[in-house]
XYZ file of C-alpha atoms in Angstrom:
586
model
C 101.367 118.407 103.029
C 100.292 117.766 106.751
C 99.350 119.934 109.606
C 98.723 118.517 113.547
C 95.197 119.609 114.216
C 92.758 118.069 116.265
C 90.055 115.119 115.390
C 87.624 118.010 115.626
C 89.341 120.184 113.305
C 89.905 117.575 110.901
C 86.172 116.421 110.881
C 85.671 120.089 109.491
C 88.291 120.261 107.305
C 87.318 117.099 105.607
C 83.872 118.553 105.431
C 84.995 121.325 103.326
C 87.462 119.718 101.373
C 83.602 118.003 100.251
C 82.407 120.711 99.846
C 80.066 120.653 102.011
C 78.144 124.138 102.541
C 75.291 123.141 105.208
C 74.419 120.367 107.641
C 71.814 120.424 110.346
C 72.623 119.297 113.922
C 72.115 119.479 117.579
C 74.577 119.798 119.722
C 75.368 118.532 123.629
C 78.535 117.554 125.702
C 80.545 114.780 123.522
C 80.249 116.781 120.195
C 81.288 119.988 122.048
C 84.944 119.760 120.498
C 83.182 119.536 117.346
C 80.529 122.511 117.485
C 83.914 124.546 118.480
C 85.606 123.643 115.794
C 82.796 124.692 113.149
C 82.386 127.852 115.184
C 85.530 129.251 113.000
C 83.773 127.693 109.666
C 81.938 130.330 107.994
C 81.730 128.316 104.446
C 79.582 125.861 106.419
C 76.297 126.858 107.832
C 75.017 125.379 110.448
C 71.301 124.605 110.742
C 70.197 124.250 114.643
C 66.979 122.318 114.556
C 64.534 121.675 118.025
C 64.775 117.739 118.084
C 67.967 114.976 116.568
C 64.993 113.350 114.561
C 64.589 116.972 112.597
C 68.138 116.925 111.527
C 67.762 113.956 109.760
C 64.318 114.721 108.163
C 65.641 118.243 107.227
C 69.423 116.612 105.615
C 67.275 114.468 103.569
C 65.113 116.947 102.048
C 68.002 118.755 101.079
C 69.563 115.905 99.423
C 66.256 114.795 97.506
C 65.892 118.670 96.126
C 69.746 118.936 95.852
C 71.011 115.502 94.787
C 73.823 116.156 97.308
C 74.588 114.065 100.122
C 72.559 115.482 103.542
C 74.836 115.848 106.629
C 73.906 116.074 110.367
C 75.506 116.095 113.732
C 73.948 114.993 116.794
C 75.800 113.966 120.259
C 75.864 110.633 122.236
C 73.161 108.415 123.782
C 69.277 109.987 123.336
C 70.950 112.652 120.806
C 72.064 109.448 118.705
C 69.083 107.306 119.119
C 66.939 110.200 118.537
C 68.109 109.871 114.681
C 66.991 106.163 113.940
C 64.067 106.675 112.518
C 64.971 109.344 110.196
C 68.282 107.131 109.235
C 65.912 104.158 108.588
C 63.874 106.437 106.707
C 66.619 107.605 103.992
C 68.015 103.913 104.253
C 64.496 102.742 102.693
C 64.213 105.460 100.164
C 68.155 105.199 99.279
C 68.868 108.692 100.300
C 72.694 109.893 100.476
C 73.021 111.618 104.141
C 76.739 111.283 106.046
C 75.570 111.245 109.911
C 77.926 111.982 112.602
C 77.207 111.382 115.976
C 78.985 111.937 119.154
C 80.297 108.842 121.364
C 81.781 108.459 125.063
C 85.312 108.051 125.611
C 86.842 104.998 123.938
C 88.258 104.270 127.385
C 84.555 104.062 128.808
C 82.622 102.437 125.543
C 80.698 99.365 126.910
C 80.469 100.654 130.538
C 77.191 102.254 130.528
C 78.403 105.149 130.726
C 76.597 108.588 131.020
C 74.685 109.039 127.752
C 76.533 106.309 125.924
C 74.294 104.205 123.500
C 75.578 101.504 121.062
C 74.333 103.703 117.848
C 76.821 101.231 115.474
C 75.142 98.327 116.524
C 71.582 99.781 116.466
C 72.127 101.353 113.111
C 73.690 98.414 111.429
C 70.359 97.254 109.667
C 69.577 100.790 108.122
C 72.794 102.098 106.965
C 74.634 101.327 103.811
C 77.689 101.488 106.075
C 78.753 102.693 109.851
C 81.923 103.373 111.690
C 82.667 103.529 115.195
C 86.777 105.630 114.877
C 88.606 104.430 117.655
C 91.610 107.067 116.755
C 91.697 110.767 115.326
C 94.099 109.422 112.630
C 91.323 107.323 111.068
C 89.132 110.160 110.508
C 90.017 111.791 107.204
C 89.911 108.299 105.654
C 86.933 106.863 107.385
C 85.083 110.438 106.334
C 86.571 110.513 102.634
C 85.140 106.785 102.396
C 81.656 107.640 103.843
C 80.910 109.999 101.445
C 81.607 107.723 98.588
C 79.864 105.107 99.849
C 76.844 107.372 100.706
C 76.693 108.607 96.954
C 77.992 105.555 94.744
C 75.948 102.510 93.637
C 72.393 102.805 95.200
C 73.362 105.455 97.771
C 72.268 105.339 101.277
C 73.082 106.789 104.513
C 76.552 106.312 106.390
C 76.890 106.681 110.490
C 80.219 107.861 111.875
C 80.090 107.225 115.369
C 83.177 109.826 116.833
C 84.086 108.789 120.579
C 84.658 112.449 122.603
C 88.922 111.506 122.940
C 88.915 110.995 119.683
C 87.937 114.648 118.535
C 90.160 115.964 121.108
C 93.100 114.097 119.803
C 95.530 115.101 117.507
C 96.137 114.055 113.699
C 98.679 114.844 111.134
C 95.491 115.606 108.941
C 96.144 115.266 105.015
C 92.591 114.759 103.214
C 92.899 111.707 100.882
C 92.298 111.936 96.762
C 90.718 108.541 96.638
C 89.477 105.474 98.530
C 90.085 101.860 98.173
C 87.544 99.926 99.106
C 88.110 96.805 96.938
C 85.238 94.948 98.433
C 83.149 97.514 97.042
C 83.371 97.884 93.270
C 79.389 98.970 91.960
C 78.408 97.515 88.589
C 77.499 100.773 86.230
C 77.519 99.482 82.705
C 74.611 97.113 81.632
C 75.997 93.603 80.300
C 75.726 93.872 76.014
C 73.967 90.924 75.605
C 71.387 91.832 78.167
C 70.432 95.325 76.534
C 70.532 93.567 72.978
C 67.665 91.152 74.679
C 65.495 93.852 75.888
C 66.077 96.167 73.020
C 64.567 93.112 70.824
C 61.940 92.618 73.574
C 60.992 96.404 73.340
C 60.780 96.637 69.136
C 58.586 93.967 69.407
C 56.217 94.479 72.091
C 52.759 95.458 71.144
C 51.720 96.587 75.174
C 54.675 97.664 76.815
C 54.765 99.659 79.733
C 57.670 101.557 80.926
C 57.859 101.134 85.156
C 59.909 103.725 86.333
C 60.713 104.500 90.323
C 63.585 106.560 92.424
C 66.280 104.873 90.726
C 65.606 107.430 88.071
C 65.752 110.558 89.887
C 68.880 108.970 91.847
C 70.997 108.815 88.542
C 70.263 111.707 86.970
C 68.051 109.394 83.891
C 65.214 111.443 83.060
C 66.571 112.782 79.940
C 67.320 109.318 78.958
C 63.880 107.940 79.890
C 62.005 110.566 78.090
C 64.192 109.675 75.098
C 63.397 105.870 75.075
C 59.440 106.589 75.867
C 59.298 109.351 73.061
C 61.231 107.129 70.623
C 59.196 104.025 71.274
C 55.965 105.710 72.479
C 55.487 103.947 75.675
C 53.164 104.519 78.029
C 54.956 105.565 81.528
C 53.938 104.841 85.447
C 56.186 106.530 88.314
C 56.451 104.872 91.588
C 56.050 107.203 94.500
C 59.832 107.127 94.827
C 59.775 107.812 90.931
C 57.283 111.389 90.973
C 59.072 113.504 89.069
C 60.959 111.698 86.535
C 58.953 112.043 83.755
C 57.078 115.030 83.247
C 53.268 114.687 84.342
C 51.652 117.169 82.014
C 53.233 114.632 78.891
C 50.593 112.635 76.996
C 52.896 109.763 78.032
C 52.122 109.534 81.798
C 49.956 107.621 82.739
C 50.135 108.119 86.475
C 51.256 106.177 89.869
C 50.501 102.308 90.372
C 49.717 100.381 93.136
C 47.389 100.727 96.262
C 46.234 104.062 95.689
C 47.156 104.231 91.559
C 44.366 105.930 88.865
C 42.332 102.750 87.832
C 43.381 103.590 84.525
C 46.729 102.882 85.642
C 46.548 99.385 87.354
C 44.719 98.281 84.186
C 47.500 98.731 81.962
C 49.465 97.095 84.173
C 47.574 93.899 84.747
C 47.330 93.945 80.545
C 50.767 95.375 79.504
C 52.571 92.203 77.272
C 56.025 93.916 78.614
C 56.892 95.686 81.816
C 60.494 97.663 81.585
C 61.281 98.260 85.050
C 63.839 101.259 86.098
C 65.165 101.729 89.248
C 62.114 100.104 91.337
C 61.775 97.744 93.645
C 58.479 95.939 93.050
C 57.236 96.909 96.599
C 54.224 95.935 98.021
C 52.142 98.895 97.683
C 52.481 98.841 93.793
C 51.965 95.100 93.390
C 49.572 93.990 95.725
C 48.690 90.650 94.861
C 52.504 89.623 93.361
C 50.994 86.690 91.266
C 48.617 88.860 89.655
C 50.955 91.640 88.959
C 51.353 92.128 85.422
C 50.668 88.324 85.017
C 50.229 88.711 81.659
C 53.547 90.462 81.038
C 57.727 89.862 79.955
C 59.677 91.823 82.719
C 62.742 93.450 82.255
C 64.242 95.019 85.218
C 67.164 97.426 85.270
C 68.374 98.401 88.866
C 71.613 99.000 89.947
C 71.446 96.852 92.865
C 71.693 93.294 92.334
C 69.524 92.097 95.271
C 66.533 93.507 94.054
C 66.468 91.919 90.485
C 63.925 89.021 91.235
C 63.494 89.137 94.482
C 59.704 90.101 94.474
C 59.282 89.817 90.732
C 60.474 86.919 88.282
C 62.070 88.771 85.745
C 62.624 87.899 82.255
C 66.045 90.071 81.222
C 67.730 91.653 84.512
C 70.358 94.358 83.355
C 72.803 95.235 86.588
C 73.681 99.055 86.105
C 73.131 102.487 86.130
C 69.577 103.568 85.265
C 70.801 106.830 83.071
C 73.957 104.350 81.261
C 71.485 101.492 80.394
C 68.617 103.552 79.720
C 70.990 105.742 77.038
C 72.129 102.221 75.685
C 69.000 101.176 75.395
C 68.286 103.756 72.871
C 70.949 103.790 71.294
C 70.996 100.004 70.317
C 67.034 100.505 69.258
C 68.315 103.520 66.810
C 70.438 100.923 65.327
C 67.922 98.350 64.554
C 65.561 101.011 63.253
C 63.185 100.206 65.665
C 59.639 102.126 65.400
C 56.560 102.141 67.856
C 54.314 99.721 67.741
C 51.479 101.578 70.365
C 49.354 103.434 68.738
C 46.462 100.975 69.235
C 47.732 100.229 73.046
C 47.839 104.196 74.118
C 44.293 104.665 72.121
C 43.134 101.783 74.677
C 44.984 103.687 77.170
C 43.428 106.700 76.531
C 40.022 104.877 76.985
C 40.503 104.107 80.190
C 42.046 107.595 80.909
C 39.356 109.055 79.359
C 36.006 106.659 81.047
C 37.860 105.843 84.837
C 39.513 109.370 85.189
C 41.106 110.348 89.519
C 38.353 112.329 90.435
C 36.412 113.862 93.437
C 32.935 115.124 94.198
C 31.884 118.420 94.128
C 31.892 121.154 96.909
C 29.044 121.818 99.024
C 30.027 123.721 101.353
C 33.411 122.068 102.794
C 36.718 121.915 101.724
C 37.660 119.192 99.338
C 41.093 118.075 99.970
C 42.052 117.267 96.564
C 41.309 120.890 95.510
C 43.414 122.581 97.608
C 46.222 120.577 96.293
C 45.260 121.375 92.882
C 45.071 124.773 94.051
C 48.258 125.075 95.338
C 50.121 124.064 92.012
C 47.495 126.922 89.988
C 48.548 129.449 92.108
C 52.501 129.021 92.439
C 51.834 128.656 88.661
C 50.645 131.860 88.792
C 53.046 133.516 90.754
C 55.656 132.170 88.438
C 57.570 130.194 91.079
C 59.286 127.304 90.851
C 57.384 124.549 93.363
C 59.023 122.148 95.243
C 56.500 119.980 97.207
C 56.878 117.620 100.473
C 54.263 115.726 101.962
C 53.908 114.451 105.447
C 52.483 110.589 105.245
C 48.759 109.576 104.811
C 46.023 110.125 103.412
C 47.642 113.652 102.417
C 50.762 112.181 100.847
C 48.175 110.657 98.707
C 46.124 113.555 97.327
C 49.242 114.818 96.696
C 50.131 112.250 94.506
C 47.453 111.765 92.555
C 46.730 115.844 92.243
C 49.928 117.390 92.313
C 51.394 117.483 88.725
C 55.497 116.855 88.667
C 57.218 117.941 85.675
C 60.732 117.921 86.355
C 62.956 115.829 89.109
C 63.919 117.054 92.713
C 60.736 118.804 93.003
C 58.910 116.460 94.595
C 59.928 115.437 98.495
C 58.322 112.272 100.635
C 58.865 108.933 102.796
C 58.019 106.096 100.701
C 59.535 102.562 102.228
C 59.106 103.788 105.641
C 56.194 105.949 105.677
C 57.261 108.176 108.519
C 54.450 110.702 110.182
C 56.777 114.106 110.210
C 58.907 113.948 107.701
C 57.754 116.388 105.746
C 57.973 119.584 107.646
C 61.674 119.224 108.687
C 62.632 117.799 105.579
C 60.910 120.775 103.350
C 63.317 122.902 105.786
C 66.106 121.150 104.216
C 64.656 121.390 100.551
C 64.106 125.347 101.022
C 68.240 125.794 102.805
C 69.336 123.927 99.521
C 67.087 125.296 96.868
C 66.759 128.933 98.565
C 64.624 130.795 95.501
C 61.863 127.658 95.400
C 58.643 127.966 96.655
C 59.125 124.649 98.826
C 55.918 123.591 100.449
C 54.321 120.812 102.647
C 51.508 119.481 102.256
C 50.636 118.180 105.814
C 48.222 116.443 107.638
C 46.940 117.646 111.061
C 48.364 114.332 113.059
C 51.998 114.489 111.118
C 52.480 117.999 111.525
C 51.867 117.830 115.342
C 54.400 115.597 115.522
C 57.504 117.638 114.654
C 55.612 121.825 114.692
C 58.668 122.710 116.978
C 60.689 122.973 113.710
C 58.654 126.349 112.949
C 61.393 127.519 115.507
C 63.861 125.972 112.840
C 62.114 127.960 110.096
C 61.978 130.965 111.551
C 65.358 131.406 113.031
C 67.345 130.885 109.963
C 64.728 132.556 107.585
C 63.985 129.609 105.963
C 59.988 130.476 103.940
C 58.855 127.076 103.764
C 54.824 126.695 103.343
C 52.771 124.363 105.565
C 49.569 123.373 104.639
C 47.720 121.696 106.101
C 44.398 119.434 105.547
C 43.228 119.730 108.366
C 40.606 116.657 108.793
C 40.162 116.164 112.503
C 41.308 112.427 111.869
C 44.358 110.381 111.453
C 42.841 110.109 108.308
C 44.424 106.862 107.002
C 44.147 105.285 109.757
C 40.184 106.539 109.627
C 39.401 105.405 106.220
C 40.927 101.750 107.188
C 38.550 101.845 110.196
C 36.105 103.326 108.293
C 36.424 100.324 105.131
C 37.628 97.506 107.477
C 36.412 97.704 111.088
C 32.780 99.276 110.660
C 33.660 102.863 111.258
C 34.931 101.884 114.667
C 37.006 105.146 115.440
C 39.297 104.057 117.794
C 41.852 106.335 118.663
C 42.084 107.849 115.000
C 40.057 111.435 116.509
C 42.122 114.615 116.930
C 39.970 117.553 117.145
C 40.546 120.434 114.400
C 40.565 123.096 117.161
C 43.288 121.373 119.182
C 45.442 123.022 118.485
C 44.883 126.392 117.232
C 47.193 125.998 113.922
C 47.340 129.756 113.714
C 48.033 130.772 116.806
C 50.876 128.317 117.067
C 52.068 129.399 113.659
C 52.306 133.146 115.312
C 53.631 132.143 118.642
C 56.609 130.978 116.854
C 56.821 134.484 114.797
C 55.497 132.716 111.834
C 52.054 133.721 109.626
C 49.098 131.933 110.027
C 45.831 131.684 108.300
C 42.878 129.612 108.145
C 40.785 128.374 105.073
C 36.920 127.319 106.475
C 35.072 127.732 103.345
C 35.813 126.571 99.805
C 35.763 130.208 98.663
C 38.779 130.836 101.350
C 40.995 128.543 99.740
C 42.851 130.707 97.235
C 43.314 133.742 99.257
C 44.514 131.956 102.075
C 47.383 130.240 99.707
C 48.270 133.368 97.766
C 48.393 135.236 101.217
C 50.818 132.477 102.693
C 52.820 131.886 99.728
C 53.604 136.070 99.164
C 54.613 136.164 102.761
C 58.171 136.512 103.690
C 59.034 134.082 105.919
C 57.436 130.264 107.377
C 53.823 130.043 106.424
C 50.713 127.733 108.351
C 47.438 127.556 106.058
C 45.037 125.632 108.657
C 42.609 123.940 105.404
C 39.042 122.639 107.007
C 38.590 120.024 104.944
C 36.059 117.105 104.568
C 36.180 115.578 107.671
C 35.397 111.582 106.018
C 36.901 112.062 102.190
C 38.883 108.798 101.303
C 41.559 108.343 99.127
C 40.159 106.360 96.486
C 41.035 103.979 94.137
C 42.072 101.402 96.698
C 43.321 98.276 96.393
C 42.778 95.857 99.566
C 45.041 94.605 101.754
C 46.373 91.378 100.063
C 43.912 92.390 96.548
C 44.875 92.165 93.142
C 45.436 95.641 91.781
C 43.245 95.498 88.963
C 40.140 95.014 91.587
C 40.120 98.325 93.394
C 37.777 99.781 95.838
C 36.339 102.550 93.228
C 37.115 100.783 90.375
C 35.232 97.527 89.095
C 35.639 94.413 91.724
C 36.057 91.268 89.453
C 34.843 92.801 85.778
C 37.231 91.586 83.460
C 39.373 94.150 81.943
C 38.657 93.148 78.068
C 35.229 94.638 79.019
C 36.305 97.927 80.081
C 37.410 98.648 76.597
C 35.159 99.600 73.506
C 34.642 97.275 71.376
C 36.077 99.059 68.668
C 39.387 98.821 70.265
C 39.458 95.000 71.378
C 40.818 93.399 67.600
C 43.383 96.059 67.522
C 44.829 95.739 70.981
C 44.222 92.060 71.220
C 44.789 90.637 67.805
């Protein structure tokens, strides 16, 4: 059955019939139609956020804590543009968000008209898929298509670009059941033969190492991954994309690889004899020196996206699919051959290392250490019983945050990977907190990323939304520092911003929010508990060591087994005890 609406009503209708229950937005002239259309929608909440950029950030967040697609709507021209970088953002990370954006009158496109931008043309290289709708009766299809798109395969995020005539116009609106997009046909069953190969590969192995990265948490796998590493006992390594997918507290985990990875980690890596890779990428930051990457090593690589199978790694079996269908097959076809682990001697080397090259930090005297107050922010939500969702901004705190912060289940854990993006965190823990409402959702911030978007506090406050900012609070771009520091003989150049400008308090009340500042070490857990009890959006200004760097560090360019922290050039036979060497090696 039809009804003649408007584009604008049918934009909202097609919203609800997907059940869509909260987007985040700005609004100005050409989306006007729009925002009075939603006026009437009371199953859809509207979140108003302070800048386009914020929308995005804060739909994201909500569809890495949800697993639902994030949806925004901005207008034309700056309102559109404003949104690139958080599009490109999701786009590297293969986040689901549905982005609407206002548009000039079809009659005026290409005219340079008032607040007109070419957002379909600017946005082609970081969306899945975009649409410019040139006529209202397009819209329920174009819509009902985006959000398949968005969510199927390796999702992504879609642009709609809606032209102001267009949601004036009027449609015989009738939502669609299905979509045929026959170009479009994602491969979610592993090939047989392939599976058969790696199960063989797996029973046999005598290092493996089980690689797993965002793909998981996308699919819904970790049940299936902590199936195949508790059945074959292998060791497992989460990408940054991949925190969260196997619980961190499990004798199992071995930690994060790459740049910034426990040394314990990039060893087993550059010695594993076969590296099962799930839903990752092989990115830079984990490999660093790509011929030396697990050199030593098979590779099987399951990913659900063709284009990535081999093109950073050689790979050995490639399995096209589903990370949670192969992953389950996987298992089940080792069942069948009676397969049994073959690790003991490889996780008691493991252990070793764990045990002699552990993350670590040196003690207090006097000053904050950074890595403590992360620690100290899972002890005390522990504590309090609450279930902790954290976000990190990008840096040097996204990386104490890693390493510190332990992850036991997906969806609680919320940051930029492939794009890195200073401000993400805040407006995006805003959209973790509207979708998971009873989690304690908090960002761990640095002083330089949280400047860049503290006009969301605004955001927070407004629509009650008791996220937790805290931030460590080094006076430095800190990254940026330690490269200057380890590279360019402590040259500071531009990398200073002063830890009393601004006052993160007062701007935390000035907005109606609490603020409170930790100076000492013995501050620290008062200042958390007191934030974290408080009703409403939270600042915790941390003092910490101005100079701390994030170590283990690989070098720009470096193999990852020779790490700044670690042992440059040593062989890692000789890290082992000797004991251990005929068993692992034989």
């Amino acid at each position: 059955m039809t009804q003649r609406i408007t584009g604008a009503e049918a934009l909202v209708k097609a919203l609800q019939a997907e059940g869509v229950d909260i987007m985040f937005g700005y609004p100005g002239g050409v989306v006007l139609p729009i925002y009075d259309a939603l006026y009437d929608a009371e199953d859809i909440k509207h979140v108003l956020v302070r800048h386009e950029q914020g929308a995005i950030h804060a739909a994201d967040g909500y569809a890495r804590a949800t697993g639902r697609p994030g949806v925004a709507l901005v207008t034309s021209g700056p309102g559109a543009t404003n949104t690139v970088t958080g599009i490109a953002n999701a786009y590297m990370d293969s986040i689901p968000l549905v982005v609407f954006t206002g548009q000039v009158a079809t009659s005026v496109i290409g005219t340079d008209a008032f607040q007109e931008s070419d957002i379909t043309g600017i946005t082609m290289p970081i969306t899945k898929h975009n649409y410019l709708v040139k006529d209202a009766a397009e819209l329920p299809e174009v819509i009902k298509e985006a959000f398949h798109i968005a969510t199927t395969g390796r999702p992504g995020p879609v642009l709609i670009d809606v032209p102001v005539d267009v949601s004036k116009g009027e449609v015989d609106f009738a939502y669609p059941e299905t979509v045929n997009l026959p170009g479009y046909k994602p491969t979610y069953r592993g090939h047989a033969k392939q599976i058969k190969q790696a199960s063989n590969l797996i029973a046999k192995a005598r290092k493996p190492l089980l690689y797993v990265g965002g793909g998981v948490i996308a699919s819904g796998a970790a049940r299936e991954v902590k199936e195949l590493a508790e059945l074959m006992q292998l060791p497992v390594t989460c990408t940054l994309m991949g925190k969260g997918a196997f619980p961190e507290d499990h004798h199992l985990f071995i930690g994060m690889p790459g740049m910034h990875g426990a040394k314990y980690t990039n060893y087993s890596i550059t010695e594993t004899d076969l590296l099962i890779g799930v839903g990752v990428r092989f990115d830079d930051r984990v490999t660093g020196k790509l011929s030396a990457f697990a050199s030593k090593a098979k590779v099987i690589h399951v990913d659900i996206d063709p284009a990535e199978i081999g093109k950073n790694k050689p790979v050995d079996v490639p399995i096209v699919g589903d990370a949670r269908h192969i992953v389950a097959a996987l298992v089940e076809e080792l069942r069948k051959m009676d397969a049994a682990p073959r690790t003991d001697a490889w996780m008691r080397a493991i252990d070793d290392w764990r045990n002699r090259f552990p993350l670590h930090y040196s003690g207090e005297t006097g000053t904050i250490m950074p890595q403590r107050v992360v620690q100290r922010i899972d002890a005390i939500a522990n504590e309090m019983g609450r279930e902790l969702i954290v976000c990190t901004e990008v840096g040097q705190n996204q990386m104490w945050a890693m390493q510190f912060h332990t992850c036991r289940s997906p969806r609680t854990w919320v940051s930029s990977g492939g794009l890195g993006t200073m401000g993400f965190g805040f407006p995006a823990s805003i959209g973790a907190q509207a979708g998971r409402p009873d989690a304690l959702v908090v960002d761990i911030a640095g002083d330089g990323s949280f400047q860049m978007v503290s006009q969301e506090l605004a955001t927070a406050k407004v629509h009650d939304l008791p996220v937790k900012v805290v931030i460590l609070n080094n006076g430095y771009l800190g990254m940026v520092r330690q490269w200057q520091e380890l590279f360019y003989g402590k040259r500071y150049s531009q990398s200073v911003l002063p830890q009393d400008c601004p006052d993160f308090v007062k701007l935390a009340e000035a907005y109606g929010c609490f603020g409170v500042r930790a100076e000492k070490p013995e501050d620290v857990d008062q200042a958390l508990a007191a934030a974290f009890a408080y009703d409403g959006p939270a600042v915790v200004d941390c003092r910490v060591e101005a100079e701390e760097c994030v170590f283990p560090m690989v070098a720009p360019g470096g193999s990852i087994d020779e790490m700044l922290g670690g042992i440059p050039g040593c062989p890692v036979s000789e890290m082992l005890d000797d004991e251990l060497l005929e068993e692992v090696w034989e």
